[in-house]
Coordinates of C-alpha atoms in Angstrom, one line a residue:
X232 CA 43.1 -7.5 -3.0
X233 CA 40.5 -4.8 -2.1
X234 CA 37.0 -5.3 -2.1
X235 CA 34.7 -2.8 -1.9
X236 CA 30.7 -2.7 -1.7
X237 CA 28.3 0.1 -3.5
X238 CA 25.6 -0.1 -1.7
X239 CA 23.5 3.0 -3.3
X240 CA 19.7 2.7 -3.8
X241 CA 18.1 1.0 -7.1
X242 CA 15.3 2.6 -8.7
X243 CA 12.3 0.4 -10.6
X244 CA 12.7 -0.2 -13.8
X245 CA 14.9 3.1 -14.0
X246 CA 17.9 2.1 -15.9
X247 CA 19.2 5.7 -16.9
X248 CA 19.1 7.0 -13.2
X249 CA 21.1 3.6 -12.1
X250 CA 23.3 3.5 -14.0
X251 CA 24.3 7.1 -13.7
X252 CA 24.1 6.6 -10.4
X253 CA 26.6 3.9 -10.1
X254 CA 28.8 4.8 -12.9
X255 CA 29.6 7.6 -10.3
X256 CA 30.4 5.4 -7.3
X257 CA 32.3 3.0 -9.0
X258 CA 34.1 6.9 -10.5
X259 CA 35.6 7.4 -7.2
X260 CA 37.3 3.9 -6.1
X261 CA 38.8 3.2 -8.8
X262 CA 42.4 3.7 -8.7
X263 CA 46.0 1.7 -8.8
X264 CA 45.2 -1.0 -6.4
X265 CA 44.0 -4.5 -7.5
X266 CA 40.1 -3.9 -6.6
X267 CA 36.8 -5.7 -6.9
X268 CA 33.7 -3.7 -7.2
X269 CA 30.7 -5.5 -6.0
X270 CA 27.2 -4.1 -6.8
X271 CA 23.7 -5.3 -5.7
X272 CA 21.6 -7.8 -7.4
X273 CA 19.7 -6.4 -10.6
X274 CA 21.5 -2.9 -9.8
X275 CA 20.5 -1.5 -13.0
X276 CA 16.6 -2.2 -13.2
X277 CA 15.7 -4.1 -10.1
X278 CA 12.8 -6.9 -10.4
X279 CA 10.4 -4.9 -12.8
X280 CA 9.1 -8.8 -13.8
X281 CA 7.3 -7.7 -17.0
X282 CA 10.1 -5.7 -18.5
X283 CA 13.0 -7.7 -17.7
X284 CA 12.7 -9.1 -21.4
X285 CA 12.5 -5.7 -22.4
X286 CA 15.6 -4.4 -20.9
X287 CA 18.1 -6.9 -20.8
X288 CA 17.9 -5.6 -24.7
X289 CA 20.2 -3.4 -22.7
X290 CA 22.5 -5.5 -21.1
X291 CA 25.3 -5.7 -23.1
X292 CA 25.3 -1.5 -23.3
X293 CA 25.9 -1.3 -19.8
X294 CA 28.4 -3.7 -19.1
X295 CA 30.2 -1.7 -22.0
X296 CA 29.6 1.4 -19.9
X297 CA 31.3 -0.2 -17.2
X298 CA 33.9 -1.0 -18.9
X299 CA 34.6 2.1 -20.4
X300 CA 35.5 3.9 -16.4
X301 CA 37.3 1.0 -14.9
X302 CA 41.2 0.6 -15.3
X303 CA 43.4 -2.8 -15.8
X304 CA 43.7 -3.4 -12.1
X305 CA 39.5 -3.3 -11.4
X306 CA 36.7 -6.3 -11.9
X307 CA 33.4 -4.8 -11.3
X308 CA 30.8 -7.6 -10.1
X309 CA 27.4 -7.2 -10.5
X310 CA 23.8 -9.3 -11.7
X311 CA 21.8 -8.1 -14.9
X312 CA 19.2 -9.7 -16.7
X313 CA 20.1 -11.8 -19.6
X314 CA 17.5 -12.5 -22.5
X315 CA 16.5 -16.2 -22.9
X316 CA 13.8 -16.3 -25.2
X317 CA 10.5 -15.2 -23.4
X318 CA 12.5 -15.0 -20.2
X319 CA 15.7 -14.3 -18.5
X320 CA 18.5 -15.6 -16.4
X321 CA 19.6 -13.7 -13.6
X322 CA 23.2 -13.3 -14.4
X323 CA 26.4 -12.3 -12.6
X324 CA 28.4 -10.7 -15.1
X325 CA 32.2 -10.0 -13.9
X326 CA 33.4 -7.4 -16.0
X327 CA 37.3 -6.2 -16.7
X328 CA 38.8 -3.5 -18.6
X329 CA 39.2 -6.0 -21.5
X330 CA 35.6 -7.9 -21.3
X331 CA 33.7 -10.1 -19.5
X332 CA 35.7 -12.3 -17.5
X333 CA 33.1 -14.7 -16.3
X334 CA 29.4 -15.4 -16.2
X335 CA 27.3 -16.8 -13.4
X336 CA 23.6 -18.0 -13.8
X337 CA 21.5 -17.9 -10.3
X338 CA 20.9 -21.6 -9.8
X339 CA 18.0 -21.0 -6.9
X340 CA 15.1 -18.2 -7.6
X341 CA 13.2 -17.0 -4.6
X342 CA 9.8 -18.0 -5.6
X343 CA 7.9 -16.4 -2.5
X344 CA 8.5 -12.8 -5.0
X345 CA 7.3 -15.2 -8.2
X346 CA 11.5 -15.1 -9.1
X347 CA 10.9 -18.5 -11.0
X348 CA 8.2 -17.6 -12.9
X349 CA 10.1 -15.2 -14.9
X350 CA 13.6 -16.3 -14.5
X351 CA 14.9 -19.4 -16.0
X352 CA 17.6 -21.4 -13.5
X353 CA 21.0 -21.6 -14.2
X354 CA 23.0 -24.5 -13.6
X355 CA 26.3 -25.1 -11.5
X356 CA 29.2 -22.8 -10.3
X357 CA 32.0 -20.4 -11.8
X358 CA 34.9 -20.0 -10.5
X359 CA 37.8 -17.6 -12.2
X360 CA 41.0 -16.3 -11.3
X361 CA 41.4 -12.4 -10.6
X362 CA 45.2 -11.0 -10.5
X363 CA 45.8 -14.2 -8.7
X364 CA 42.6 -15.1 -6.5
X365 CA 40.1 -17.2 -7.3
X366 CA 37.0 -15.3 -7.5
X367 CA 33.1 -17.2 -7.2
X368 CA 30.2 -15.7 -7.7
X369 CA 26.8 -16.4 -5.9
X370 CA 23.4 -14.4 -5.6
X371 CA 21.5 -13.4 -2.5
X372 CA 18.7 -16.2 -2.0
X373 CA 21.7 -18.7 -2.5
X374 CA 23.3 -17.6 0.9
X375 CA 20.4 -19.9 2.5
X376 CA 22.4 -22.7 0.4
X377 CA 25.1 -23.8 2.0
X378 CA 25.7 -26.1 -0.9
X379 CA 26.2 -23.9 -3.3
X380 CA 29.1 -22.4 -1.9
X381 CA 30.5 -25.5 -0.9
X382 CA 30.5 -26.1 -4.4
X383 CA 32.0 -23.1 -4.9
X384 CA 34.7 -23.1 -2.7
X385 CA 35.4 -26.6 -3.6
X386 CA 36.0 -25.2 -7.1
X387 CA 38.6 -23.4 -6.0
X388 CA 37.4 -20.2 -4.7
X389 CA 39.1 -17.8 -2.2
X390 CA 36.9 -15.1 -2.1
X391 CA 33.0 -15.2 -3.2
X392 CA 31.3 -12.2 -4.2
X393 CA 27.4 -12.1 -3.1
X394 CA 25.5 -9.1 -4.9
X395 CA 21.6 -8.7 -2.8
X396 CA 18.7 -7.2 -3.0
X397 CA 18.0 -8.5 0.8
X398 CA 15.1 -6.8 2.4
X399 CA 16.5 -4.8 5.9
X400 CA 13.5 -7.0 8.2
X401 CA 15.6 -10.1 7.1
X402 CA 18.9 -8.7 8.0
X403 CA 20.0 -10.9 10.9
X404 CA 19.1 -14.0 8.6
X405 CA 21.5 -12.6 5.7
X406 CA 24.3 -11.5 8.1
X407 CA 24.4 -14.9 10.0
X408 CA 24.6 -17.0 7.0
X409 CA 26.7 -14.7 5.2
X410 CA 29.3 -15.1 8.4
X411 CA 28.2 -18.8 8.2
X412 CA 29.0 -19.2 4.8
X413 CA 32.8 -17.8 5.4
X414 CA 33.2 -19.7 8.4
X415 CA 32.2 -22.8 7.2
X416 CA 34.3 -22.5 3.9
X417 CA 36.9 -20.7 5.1
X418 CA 37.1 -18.0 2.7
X419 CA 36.3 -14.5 2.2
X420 CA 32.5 -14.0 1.5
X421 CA 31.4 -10.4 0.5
X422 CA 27.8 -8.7 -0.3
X423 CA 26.7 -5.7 -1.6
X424 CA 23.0 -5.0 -1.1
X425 CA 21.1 -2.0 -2.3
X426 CA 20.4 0.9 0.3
X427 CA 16.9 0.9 -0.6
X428 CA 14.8 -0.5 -3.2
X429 CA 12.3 2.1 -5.0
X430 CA 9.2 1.5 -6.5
X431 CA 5.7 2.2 -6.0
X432 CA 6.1 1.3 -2.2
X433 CA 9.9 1.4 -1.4
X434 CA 11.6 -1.6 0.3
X435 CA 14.6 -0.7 2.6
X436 CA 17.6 -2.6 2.7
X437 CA 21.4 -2.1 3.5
X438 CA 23.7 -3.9 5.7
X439 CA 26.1 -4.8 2.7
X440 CA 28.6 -7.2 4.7
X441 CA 32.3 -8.9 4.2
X442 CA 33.9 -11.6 6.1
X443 CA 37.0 -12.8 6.4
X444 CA 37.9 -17.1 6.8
X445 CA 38.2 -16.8 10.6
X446 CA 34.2 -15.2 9.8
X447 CA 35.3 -11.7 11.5
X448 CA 33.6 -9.0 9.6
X449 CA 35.6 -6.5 7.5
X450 CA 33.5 -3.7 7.7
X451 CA 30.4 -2.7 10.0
X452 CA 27.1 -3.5 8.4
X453 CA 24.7 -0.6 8.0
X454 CA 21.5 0.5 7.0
X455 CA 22.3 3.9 4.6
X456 CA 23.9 4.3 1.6
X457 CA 27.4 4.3 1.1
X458 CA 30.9 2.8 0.0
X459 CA 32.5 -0.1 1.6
X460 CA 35.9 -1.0 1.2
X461 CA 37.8 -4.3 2.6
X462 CA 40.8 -6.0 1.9
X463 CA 41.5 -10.3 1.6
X464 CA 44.4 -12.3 1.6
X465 CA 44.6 -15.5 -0.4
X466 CA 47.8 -16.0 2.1
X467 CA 44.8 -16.0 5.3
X468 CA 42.4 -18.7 4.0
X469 CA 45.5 -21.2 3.5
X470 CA 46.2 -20.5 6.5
X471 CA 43.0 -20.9 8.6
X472 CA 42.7 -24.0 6.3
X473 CA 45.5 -25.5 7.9
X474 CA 45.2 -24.4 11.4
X475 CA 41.8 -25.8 11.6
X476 CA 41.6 -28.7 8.2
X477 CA 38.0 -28.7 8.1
X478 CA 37.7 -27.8 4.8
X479 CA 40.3 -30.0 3.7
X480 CA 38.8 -33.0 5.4
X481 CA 35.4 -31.9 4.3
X482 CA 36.9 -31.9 0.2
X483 CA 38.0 -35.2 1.0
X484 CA 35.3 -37.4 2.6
X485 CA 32.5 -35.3 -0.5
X486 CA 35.1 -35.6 -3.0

């Protein structure tokens, strides 16, 4: 299974531009291999608080645009706001050739950017299978819960997909847990953050990052915009599971 990471800058509240933008990364990976596409957190709008209601009017337009470049063997990964009443979820939406494959609702907002006072919580995990993996999905503030993806590797996952909008000052926190995360669970855990954030004052980011089970990275984190491309094994993570059982006698005493 590949896995590859867009990590291409998100403009405010610009949906056009992003989308156009990322339409045309996701344009040139996609080909005959089995393939998951991961794109940052909120890639089509970023966290424009008092328009999210407003555009996740649009939501279900662009995951039909998505659609409509992607071929049978790609799943495309990314977060987009979903309207609930007089707010929204942050939701991963995992989208196929055929639909949407599965849903994930970010359980834990980052209130220090006032995330919770405009985004409702989801609750608990998804896990679904991909042309035979088992796929979870997780958002960025959730790496610093090491629950939540015990939870989700519990469920069954082998590889979960982590789309950011992780600030670059922070980057040794998100690449240490995101290695932790891996290790811990051993599975493949894989990002992709945004390059840069724009708005009135521009937030850089980057250092979009995979692991594999052993918690070697896949790819060498960096700051500018580009494509990342990696490649996981269900085959591995059995076997690191076995080698060391820590995950297997971890399932068992937490049931």
């Amino acid at each position: 299974m590949k896995i590859i990471s867009l990590q291409l800058p998100v403009s405010l509240s610009r949906v056009d531009e992003n989308l156009r933008r990322f339409k045309e990364g996701i344009s040139q990976v996609v080909d005959n291999e089995d393939s998951i596409i991961i794109l940052p957190e909120m890639w089509a709008c970023g966290f424009d608080y008092g328009r999210l209601v407003e555009i996740s009017e649009r939501t279900l337009s662009v995951v039909e645009e998505i659609q409509g470049i992607i071929n049978d063997n790609t799943l495309v990964i990314s977060s987009l706001p979903e309207r609930n009443q007089n707010k929204v979820f942050n939701t991963v939406y995992a989208v196929t050739k055929n639909g949407i494959a599965a849903t994930y609702r970010k359980n834990f907002l980052f209130s220090p950017t006032r995330e919770d006072e405009y985004i409702d919580r989801g609750r608990g995990v998804t896990v679904f299978d991909f042309k035979g993996s088992k796929i979870g999905l997780l958002l960025c503030y959730e790496v610093r819960f090491p629950e939540m993806f015990r939870m989700t590797a519990f469920a069954g996952a082998d590889i979960i997909a982590v789309p950011a909008i992780w600030p670059q000052m922070k980057k040794e926190h998100w690449l240490t847990l995101m290695r932790a995360r891996a290790i811990e669970n051993q599975c493949y855990v894989a990002g992709a953050n945004t390059s840069v954030m724009q708005g009135k004052k521009d937030m850089p980011c980057g250092f979009s990052a995979a692991f594999d089970p052993w918690g070697e990275p896949l790819f060498e984190p960096v700051a500018e915009e580009g494509i990342f491309c990696a490649y996981a094994d269900k085959n591995i993570v059995e076997d690191v599971r076995t080698k060391i059982p820590s995950f297997y006698d971890a399932r068992e005493f937490f049931g």
